[in-house]
Coordinates of C-alpha atoms and ligand atoms in Angstrom, one line a residue:
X1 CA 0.0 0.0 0.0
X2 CA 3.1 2.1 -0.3
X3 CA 4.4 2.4 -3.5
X4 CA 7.9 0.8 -2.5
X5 CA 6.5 -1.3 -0.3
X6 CA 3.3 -2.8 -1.9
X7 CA 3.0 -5.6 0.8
X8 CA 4.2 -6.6 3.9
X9 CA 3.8 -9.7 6.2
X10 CA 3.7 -7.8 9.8
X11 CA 3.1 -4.2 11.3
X12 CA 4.4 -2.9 14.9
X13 CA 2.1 0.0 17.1
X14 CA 2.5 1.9 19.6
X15 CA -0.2 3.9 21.3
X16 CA -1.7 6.0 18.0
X17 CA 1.3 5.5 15.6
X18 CA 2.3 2.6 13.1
X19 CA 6.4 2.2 14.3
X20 CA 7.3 -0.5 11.9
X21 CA 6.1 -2.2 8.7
X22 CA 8.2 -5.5 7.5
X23 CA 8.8 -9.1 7.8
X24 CA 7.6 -11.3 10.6
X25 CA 11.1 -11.3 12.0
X26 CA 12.0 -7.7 11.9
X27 CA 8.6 -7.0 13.8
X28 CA 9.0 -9.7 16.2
X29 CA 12.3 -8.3 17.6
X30 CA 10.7 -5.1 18.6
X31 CA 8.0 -6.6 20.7
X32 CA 8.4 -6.6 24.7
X33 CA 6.7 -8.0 27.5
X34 CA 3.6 -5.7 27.3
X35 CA 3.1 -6.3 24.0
X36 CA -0.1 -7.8 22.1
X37 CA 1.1 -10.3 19.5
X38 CA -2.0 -11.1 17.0
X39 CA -1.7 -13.6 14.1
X40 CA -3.5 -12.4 11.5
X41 CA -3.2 -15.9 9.9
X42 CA -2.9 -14.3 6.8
X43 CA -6.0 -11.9 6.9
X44 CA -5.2 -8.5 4.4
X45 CA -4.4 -5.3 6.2
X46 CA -4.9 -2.0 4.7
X47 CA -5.0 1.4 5.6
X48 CA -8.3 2.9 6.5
X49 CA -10.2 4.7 4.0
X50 CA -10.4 8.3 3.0
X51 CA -13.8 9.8 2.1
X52 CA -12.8 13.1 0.5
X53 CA -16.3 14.6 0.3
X54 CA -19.5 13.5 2.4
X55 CA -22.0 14.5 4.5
X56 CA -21.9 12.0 7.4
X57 CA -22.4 14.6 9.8
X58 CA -24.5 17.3 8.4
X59 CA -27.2 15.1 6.2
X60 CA -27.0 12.1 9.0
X61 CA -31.0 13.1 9.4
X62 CA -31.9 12.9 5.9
X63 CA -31.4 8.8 6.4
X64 CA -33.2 9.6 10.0
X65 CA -29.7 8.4 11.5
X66 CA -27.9 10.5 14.5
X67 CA -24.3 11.8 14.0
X68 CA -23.2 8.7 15.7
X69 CA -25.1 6.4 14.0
X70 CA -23.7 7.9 10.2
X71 CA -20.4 8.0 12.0
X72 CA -20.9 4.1 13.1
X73 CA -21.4 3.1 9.6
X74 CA -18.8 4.8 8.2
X75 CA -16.4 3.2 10.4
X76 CA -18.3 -0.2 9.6
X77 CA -17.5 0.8 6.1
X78 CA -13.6 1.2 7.3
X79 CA -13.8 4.9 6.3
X80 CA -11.0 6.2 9.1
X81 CA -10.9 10.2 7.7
X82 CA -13.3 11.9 6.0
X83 CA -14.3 15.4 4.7
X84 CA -17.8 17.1 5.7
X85 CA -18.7 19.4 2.7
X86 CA -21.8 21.1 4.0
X87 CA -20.7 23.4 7.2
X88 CA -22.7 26.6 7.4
X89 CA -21.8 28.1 11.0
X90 CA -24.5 26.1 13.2
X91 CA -23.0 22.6 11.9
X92 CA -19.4 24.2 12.3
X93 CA -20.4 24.6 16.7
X94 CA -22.5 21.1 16.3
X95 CA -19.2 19.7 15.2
X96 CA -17.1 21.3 18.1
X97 CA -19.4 20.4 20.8
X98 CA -19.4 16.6 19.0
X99 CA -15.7 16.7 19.2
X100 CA -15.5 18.3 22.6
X101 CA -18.1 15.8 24.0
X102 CA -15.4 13.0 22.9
X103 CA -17.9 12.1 20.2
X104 CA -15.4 12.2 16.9
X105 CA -13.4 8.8 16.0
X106 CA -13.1 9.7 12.3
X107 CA -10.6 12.2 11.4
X108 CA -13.1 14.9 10.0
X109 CA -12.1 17.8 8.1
X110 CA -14.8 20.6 7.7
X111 CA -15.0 22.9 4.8
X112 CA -16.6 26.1 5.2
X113 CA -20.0 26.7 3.6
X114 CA -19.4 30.0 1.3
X115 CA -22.2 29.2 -1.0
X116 CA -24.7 26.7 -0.6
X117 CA -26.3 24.0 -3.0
X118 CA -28.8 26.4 -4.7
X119 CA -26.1 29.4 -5.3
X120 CA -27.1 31.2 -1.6
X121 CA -24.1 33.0 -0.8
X122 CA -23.5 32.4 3.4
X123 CA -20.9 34.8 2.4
X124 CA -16.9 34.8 3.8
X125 CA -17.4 33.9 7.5
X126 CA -15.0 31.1 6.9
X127 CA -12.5 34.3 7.1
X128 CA -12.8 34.3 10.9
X129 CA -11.8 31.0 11.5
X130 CA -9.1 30.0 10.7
X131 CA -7.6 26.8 8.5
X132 CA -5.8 24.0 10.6
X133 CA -2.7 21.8 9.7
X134 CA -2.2 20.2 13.0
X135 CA -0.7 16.6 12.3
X136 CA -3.4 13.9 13.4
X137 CA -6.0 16.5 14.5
X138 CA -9.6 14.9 14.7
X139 CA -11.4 18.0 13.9
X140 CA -10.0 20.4 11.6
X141 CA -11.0 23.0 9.0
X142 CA -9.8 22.4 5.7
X143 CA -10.7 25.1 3.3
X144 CA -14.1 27.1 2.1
X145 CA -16.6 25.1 0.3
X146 CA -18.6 27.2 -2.8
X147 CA -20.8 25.8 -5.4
X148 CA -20.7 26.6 -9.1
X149 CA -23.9 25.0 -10.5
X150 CA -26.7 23.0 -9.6
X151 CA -26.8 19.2 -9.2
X152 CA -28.8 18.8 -5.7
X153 CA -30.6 21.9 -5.9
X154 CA -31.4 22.8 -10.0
X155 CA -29.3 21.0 -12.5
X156 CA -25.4 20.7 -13.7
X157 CA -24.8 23.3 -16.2
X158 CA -23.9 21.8 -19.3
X159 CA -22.9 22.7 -22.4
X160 CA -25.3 20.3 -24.0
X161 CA -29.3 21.0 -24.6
X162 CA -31.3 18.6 -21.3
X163 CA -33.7 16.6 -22.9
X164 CA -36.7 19.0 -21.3
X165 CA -35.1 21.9 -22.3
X166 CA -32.2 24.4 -21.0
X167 CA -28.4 23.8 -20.2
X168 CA -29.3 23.4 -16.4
X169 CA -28.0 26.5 -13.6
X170 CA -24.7 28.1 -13.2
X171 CA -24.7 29.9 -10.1
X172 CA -22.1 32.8 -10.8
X173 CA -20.6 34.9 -14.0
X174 CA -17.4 33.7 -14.2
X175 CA -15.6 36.9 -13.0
X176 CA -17.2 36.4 -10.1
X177 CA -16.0 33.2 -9.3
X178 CA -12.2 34.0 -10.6
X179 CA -13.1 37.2 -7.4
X180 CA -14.3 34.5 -4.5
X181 CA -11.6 32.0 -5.5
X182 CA -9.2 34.9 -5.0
X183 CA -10.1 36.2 -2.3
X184 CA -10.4 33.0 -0.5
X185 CA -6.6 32.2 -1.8
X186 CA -5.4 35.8 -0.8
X187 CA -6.6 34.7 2.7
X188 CA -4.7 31.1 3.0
X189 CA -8.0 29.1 2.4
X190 CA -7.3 26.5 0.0
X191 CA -10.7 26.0 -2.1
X192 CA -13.4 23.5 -3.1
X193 CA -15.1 24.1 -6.2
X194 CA -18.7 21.8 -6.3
X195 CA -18.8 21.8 -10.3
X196 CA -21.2 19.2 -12.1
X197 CA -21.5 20.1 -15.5
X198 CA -18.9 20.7 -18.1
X199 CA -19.9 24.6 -18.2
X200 CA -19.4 24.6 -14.3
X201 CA -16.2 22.6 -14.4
X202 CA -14.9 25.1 -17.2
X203 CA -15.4 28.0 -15.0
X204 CA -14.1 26.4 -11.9
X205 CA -10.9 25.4 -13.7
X206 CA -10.6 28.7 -15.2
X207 CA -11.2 30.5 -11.8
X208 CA -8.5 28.5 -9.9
X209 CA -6.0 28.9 -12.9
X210 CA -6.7 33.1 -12.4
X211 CA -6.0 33.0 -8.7
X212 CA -3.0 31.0 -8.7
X213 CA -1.4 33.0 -12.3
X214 CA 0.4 30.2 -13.1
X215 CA 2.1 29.5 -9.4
X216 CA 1.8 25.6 -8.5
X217 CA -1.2 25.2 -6.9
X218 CA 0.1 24.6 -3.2
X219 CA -3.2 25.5 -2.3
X220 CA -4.3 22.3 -3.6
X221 CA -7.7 23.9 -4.9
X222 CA -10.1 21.1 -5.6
X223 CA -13.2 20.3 -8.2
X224 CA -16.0 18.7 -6.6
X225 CA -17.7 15.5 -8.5
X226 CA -16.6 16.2 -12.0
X227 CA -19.0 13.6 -13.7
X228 CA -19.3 15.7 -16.8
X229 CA -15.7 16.6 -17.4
X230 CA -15.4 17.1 -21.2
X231 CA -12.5 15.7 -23.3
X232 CA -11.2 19.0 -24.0
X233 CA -11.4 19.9 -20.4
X234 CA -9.3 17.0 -19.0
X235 CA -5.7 17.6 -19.7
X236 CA -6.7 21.3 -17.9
X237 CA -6.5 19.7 -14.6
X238 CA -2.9 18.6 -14.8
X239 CA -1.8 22.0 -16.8
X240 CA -3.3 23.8 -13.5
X241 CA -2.4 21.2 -10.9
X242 CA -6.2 20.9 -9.8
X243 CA -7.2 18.5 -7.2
X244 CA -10.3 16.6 -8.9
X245 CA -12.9 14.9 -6.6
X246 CA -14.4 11.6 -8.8
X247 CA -17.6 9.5 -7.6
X248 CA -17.5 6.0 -6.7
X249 CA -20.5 4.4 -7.8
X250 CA -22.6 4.5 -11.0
X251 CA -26.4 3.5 -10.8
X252 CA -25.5 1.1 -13.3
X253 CA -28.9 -0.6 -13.0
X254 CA -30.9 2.3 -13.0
X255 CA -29.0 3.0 -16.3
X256 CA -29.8 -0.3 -17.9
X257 CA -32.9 -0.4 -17.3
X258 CA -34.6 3.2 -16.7
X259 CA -31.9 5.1 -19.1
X260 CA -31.7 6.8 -15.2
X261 CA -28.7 9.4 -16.9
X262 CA -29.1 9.9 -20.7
X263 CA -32.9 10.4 -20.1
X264 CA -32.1 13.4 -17.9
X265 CA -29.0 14.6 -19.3
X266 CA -29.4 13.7 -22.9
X267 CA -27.3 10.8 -24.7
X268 CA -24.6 13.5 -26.3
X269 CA -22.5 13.6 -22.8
X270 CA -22.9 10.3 -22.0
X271 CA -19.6 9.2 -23.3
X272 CA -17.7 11.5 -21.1
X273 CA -20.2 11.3 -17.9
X274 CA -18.1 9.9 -15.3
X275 CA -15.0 8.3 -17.3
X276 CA -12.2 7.8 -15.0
X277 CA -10.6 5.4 -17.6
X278 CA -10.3 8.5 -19.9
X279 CA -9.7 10.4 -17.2
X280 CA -6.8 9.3 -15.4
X281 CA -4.8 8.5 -18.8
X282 CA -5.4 12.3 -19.4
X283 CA -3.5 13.3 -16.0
X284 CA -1.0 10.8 -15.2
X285 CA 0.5 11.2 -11.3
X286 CA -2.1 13.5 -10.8
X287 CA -3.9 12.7 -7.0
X288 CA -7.5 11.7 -7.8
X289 CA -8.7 11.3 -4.8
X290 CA -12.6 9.4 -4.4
X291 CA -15.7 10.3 -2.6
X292 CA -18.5 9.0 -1.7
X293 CA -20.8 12.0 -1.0
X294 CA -23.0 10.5 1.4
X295 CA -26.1 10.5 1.7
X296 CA -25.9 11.2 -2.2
X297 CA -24.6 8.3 -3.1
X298 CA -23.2 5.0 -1.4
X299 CA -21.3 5.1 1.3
X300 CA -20.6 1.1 0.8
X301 CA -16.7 1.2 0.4
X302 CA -16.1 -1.8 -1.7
X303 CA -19.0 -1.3 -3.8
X304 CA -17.5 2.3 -4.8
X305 CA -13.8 0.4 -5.6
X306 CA -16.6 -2.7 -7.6
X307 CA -17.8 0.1 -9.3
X308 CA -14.9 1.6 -9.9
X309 CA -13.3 -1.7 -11.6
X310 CA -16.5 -3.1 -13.3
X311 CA -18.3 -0.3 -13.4
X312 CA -21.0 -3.5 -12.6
X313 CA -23.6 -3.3 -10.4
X314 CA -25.9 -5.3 -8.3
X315 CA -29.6 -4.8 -7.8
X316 CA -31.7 -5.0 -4.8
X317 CA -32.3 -8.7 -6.0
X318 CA -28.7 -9.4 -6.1
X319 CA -28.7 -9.3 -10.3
X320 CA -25.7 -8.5 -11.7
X321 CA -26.2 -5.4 -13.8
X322 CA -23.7 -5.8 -16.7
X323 CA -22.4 -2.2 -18.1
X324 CA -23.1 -1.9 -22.4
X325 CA -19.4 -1.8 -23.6
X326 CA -19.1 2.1 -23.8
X327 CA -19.7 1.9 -20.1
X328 CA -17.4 -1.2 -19.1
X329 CA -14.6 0.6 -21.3
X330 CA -14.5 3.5 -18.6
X331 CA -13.5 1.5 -15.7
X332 CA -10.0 1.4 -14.5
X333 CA -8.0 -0.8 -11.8
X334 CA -7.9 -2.0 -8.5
X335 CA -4.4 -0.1 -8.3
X336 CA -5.5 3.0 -9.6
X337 CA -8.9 3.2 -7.5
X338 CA -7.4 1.9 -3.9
X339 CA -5.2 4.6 -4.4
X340 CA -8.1 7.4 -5.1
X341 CA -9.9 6.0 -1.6
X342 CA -6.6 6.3 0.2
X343 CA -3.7 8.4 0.0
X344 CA -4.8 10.4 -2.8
X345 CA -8.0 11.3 -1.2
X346 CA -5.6 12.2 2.4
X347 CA -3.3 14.2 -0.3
X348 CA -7.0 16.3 -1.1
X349 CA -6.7 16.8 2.9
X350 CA -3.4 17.8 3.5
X351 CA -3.3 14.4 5.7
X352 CA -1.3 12.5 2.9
X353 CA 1.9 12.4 5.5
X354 CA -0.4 11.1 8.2
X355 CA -2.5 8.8 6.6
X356 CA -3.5 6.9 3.4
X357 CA -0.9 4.2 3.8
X358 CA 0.7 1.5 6.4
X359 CA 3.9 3.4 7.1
X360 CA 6.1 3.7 9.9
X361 CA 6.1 7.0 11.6
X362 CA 2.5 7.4 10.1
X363 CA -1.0 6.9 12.8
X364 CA -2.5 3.4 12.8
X365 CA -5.4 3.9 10.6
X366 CA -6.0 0.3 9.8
X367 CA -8.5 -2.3 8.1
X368 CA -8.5 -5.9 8.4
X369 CA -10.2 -7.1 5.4
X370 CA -11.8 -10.2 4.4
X371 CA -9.5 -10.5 1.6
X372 CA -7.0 -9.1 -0.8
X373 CA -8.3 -6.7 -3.0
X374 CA -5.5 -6.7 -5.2
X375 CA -5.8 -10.5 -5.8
X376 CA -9.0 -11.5 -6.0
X377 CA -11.2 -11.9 -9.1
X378 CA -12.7 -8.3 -9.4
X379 CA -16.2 -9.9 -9.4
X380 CA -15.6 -10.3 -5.8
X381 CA -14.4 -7.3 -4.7
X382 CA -18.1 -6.0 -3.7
X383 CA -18.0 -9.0 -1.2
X384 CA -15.1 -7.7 0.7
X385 CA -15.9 -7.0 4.3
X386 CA -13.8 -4.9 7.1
X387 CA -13.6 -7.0 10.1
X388 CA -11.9 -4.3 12.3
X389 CA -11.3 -0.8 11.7
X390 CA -8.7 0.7 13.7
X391 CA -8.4 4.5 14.2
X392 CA -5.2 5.7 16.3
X393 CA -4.3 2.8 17.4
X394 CA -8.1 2.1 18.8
X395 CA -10.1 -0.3 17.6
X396 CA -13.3 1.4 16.8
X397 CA -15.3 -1.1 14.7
X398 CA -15.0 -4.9 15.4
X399 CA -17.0 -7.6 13.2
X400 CA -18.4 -9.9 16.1
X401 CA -17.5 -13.5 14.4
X402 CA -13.5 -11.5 14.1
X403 CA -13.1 -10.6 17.6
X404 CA -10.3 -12.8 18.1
X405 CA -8.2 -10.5 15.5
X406 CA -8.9 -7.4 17.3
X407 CA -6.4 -5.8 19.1
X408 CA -8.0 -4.7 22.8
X409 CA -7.2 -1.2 23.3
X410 CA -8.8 0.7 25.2
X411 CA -11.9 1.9 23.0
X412 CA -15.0 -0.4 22.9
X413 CA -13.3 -4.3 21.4
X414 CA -16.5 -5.7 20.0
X415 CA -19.8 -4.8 18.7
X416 CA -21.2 -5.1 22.2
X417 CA -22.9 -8.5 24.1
X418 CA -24.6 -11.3 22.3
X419 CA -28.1 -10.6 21.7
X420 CA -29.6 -11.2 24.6
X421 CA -26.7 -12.5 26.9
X422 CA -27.0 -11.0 30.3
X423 CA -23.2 -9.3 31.1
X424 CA -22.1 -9.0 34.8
X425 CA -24.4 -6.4 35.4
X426 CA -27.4 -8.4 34.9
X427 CA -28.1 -5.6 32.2
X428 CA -28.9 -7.4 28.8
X429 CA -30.5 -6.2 25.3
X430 CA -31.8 -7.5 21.8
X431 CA -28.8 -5.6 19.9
X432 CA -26.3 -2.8 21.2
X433 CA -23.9 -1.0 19.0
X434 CA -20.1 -1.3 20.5
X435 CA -20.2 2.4 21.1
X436 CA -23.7 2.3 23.4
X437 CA -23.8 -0.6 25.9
X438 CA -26.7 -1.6 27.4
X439 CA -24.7 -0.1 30.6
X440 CA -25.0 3.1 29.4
X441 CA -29.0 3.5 30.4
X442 CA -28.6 2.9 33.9
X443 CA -25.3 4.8 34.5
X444 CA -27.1 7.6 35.8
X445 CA -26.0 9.7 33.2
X446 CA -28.2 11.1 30.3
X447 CA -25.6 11.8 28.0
X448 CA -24.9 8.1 27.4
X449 CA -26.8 6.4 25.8
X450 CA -27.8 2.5 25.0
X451 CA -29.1 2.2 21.3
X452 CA -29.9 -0.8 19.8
X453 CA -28.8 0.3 16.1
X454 CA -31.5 -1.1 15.3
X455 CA -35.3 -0.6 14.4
X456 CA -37.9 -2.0 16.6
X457 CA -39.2 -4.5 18.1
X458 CA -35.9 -4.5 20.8
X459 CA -36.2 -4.2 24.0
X460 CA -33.5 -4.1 26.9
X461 CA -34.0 -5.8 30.3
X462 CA -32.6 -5.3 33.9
X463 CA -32.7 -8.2 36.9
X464 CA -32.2 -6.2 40.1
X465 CA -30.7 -9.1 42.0
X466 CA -33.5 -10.3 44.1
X467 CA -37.0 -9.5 44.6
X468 CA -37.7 -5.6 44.6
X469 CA -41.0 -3.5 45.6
X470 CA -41.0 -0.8 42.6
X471 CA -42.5 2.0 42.5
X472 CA -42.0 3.7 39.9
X473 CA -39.7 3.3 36.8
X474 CA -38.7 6.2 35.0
X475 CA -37.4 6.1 30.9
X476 CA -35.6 9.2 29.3
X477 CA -36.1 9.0 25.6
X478 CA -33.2 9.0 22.9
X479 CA -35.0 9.7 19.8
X480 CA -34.6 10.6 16.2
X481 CA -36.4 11.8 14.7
X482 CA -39.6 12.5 17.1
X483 CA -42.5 10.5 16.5
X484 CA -45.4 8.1 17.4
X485 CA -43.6 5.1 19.8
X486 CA -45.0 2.3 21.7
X487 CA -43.0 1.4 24.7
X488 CA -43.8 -1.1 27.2
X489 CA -43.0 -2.1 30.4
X490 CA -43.1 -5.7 31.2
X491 CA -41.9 -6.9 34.8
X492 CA -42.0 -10.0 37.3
X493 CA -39.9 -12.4 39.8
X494 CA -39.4 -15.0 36.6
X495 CA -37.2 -13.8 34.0
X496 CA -39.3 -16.4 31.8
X497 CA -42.9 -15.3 32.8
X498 CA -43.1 -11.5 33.0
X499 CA -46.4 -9.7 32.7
X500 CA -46.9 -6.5 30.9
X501 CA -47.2 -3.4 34.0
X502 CA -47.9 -0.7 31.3
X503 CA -47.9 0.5 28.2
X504 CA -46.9 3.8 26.8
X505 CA -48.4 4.5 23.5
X506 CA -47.6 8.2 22.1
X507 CA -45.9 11.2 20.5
X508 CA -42.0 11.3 21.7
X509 CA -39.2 12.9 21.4
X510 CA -35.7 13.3 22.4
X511 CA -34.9 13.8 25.3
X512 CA -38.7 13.5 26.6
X513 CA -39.1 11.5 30.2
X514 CA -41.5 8.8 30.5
X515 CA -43.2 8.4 34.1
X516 CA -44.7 4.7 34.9
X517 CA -45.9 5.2 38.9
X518 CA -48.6 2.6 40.1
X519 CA -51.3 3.7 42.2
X520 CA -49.8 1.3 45.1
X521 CA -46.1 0.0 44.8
X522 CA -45.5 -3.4 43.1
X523 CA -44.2 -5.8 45.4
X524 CA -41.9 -9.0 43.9
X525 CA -40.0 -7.6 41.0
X526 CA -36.5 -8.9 39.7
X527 CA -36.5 -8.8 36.3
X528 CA -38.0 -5.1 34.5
X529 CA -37.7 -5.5 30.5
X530 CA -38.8 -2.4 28.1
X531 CA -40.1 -3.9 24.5
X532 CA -40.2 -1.1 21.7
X533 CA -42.5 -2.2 19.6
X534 CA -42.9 1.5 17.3
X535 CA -40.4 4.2 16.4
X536 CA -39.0 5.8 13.6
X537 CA -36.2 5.8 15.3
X538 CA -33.0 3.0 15.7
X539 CA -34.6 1.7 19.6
X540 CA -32.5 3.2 22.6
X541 CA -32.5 5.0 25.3
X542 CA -30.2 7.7 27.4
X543 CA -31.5 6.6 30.9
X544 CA -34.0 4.0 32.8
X545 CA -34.5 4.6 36.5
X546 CA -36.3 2.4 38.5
X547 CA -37.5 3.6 42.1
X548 CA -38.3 1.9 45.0
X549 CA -40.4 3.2 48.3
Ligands
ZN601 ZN1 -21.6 16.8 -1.6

């Protein structure tokens, strides 16, 4: 995963960094009396992927997901750094106060909103706050964020006619833009440039080329998306030194079978609509770098490097969607896209001497893998799996059925108890993610939180140790988004023959308390379990109190 140094049979850590990278032997030497030997047994190792443009933490509600349930995915997808592109001020102090609450295990680099998705100009805040380059930081603020054209809100401005008429929505003349870009330069910010269309990416280039007058572009001013870069337009990123931003997946299916692109955009682009075959061979040694613009488009990690490779796809039914031969002719390699999702996307970052590959001296951002990308028919590659992500030196994500490969640090080791398997604590619950233990609702501390990652019916139950008079039990509610629940309360002395004490059936929302106090005090209670049986919410809760006379 370094290019002089493509492979490697064992890897050495201490605390957050990588030390060593080599043979078995060589690595063996260094270890010492405290430290954790793991046989791999031959398992792949990679570095953790970089997402160089998402919105895990700003759009997390559009999928009706908290920040730390998108976060939870991504780090089930292995993504160990990643880039939040939508960061008006509010979600700039949401992401503080996430970070400061010990929240952030991704690496997260904000850029600052300047303009948003339908041309609104937020303006040059971003000028008060200043750009970070602190080696390893979790939170930092990368550059300003603008938008040339439409895409999510109106269309990409191309240079072709839509099939309903127009050449879609360019936000800004382009001596305007060439101003912003400037501006933004003349202050230290280095810029990203959303830019659909081929008219949009023409103006973006154009705009960066003015501000930097033919200096290198140290800056490392990026294009966002790029899907319609003409073929006159690609050898323009190389002569600049632009940092281009390429999608992952193509709705191949949708393609196939719906014409989902060249009956919006016309058939005339189509050639040219996301080509990183023609592409890349256009700007050799220049740092792609992939995204996968979440909740836009897949967030599934190998199914963006599938894509990339086979520019396949698989429907909902598990069909293989076969690309016509235009299409299959614009993929390109498992060693060109692992690249793009790695150090090439850290490089769009400024994190490319931190992360992006296994290297001594950089931090232990690290995937196992089910198996080796880079040998495996690429047919396969969409049913790779991560089996532990590793972020600093912590294990963050571990696959249950792998939890004898992952290295116990201190940060959660596994995805939490067996379903249902009562821990010490006599707490137990239908599904827990790692990073919200069961525990965590009867620490006597709202701000944690059990959540079952999951939808309902889940319930969570407590035994109390013996025989208890109850009288009342108290739930605070960890919701979203608010809604209609059901929530019931089912108690007894047999673990195996409870009886339902009450039911609460309502409009809830976070952080809402729940009140169950019977009219005399119930005698003969061990076990107290709450079923969810309605929410649109992933079940959990931040605290169950249970009170006795
Ligand atoms: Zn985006």
């Amino acid at each position: 995963m370094e290019p002089n140094q493509p492979t490697a049979q064992a890897i050495a850590i201490q605390g957050e960094m990588i030390i060593a990278v080599g043979t078995d032997d060589e690595i063996l030497t260094l270890s010492g009396p405290e430290t954790q030997i793991i046989d791999l047994q031959g398992q792949t190792i990679m570095p953790g992927f970089v997402d160089a443009h998402d919105h895990v933490f700003n759009d997390a509600g559009k999928k009706d997901m908290s920040m730390e349930q998108s976060q939870q995915m991504a780090l089930e997808y292995g993504i160990t750094t990643l880039a939040n592109m939508y960061n008006p001020p509010d979600v700039l102090d949401e992401m503080r106060a996430f970070q400061q609450a010990g929240k952030l295990k991704i690496r997260t680099s904000l850029y600052l909103t300047y303009s948003g998705p339908c041309g609104e100009i937020i303006g040059d805040w971003h000028k008060d706050v200043a750009p970070t380059r602190n080696p390893g930081e979790m939170l930092r603020t990368g550059g300003m964020k603008m938008t040339a054209d439409g895409g999510v809100c109106g269309k990409a401005a191309l240079s072709t006619a839509y099939p309903d008429g127009g050449f879609g929505d360019l936000w800004f003349t382009q001596d305007q833009i060439n101003q912003i870009v400037a501006d933004a330069q003349a202050a230290g910010y280095q810029v990203a440039i959303h830019a659909q269309g081929d008219r949009a990416i023409e103006q973006a280039q154009n705009a960066i080329a003015f501000a930097l007058n033919g200096k290198p572009n140290t800056y490392r001013h990026r294009i966002e998306h790029n899907p319609f870069a003409r073929p006159d337009l690609l050898s323009r990123y190389s002569e600049i030194g632009i940092v281009p931003i390429a999608f992952g997946a193509y709705p191949t299916c949708a393609e196939i079978h719906d014409s989902y692109y060249s009956s919006f955009f016309g058939t005339e682009p189509m050639p040219y609509l996301e080509n990183w075959r023609a592409f890349l061979d256009a700007n050799p040694g220049l740092p792609v770098a992939w995204h996968s613009d979440w909740p836009y488009a897949s967030m599934n990690t190998f199914l963006n490097l599938y894509s990339y490779v086979t520019r396949q796809e698989v429907d909902t039914e598990g069909n293989i969607c076969m690309p016509p031969e235009w299409l299959a002719s614009h993929a390109i390699s498992v060693d060109e896209a692992l690249p793009m999702m790695t150090i090439n996307a850290a490089y769009a970052l400024f994190r490319e001497t931190e992360v992006g590959s296994l290297k001594a001296g950089k931090f232990a951002d690290l995937l196992i893998i089910s198996d080796d990308p880079t040998a495996i028919n690429p047919n396969d590659l969409i049913n790779l799996q991560v089996w532990m992500t590793m972020v600093g030196g912590k294990v963050e994500f571990c696959a249950d059925e792998h939890a004898s490969l992952c290295p116990r640090t201190e940060a959660a080791a596994s995805s939490g108890p067996e379903a249902g398997a009562p821990s010490s604590s006599g707490i137990s619950a239908s599904a827990s993610l790692a990073t919200d233990p069961p525990e965590n609702a009867f620490d006597g501390d709202t701000e944690t939180i059990w959540n079952s990652g999951a939808d309902p019916d889940q319930w969570i139950q407590i035994n109390l140790g013996k025989p208890t008079t109850v009288s009342a039990i108290r739930l605070v509610v960890s919701q979203y988004p608010a809604g209609d629940t059901i929530h019931q309360i089912w108690g007894g002395a047999d673990e195996n023959n409870l009886t339902l004490l009450h039911e609460f059936n309502g409009f809830t929302q976070d952080p809402d308390t729940l009140e169950f106090k019977p009219s005399t005090p119930l005698s003969n209670i061990q076990y107290i379990k709450i079923i969810t049986t309605q929410s649109p919410s992933w079940v959990a809760w931040r605290e169950i109190e249970v009170t006795s006379p």
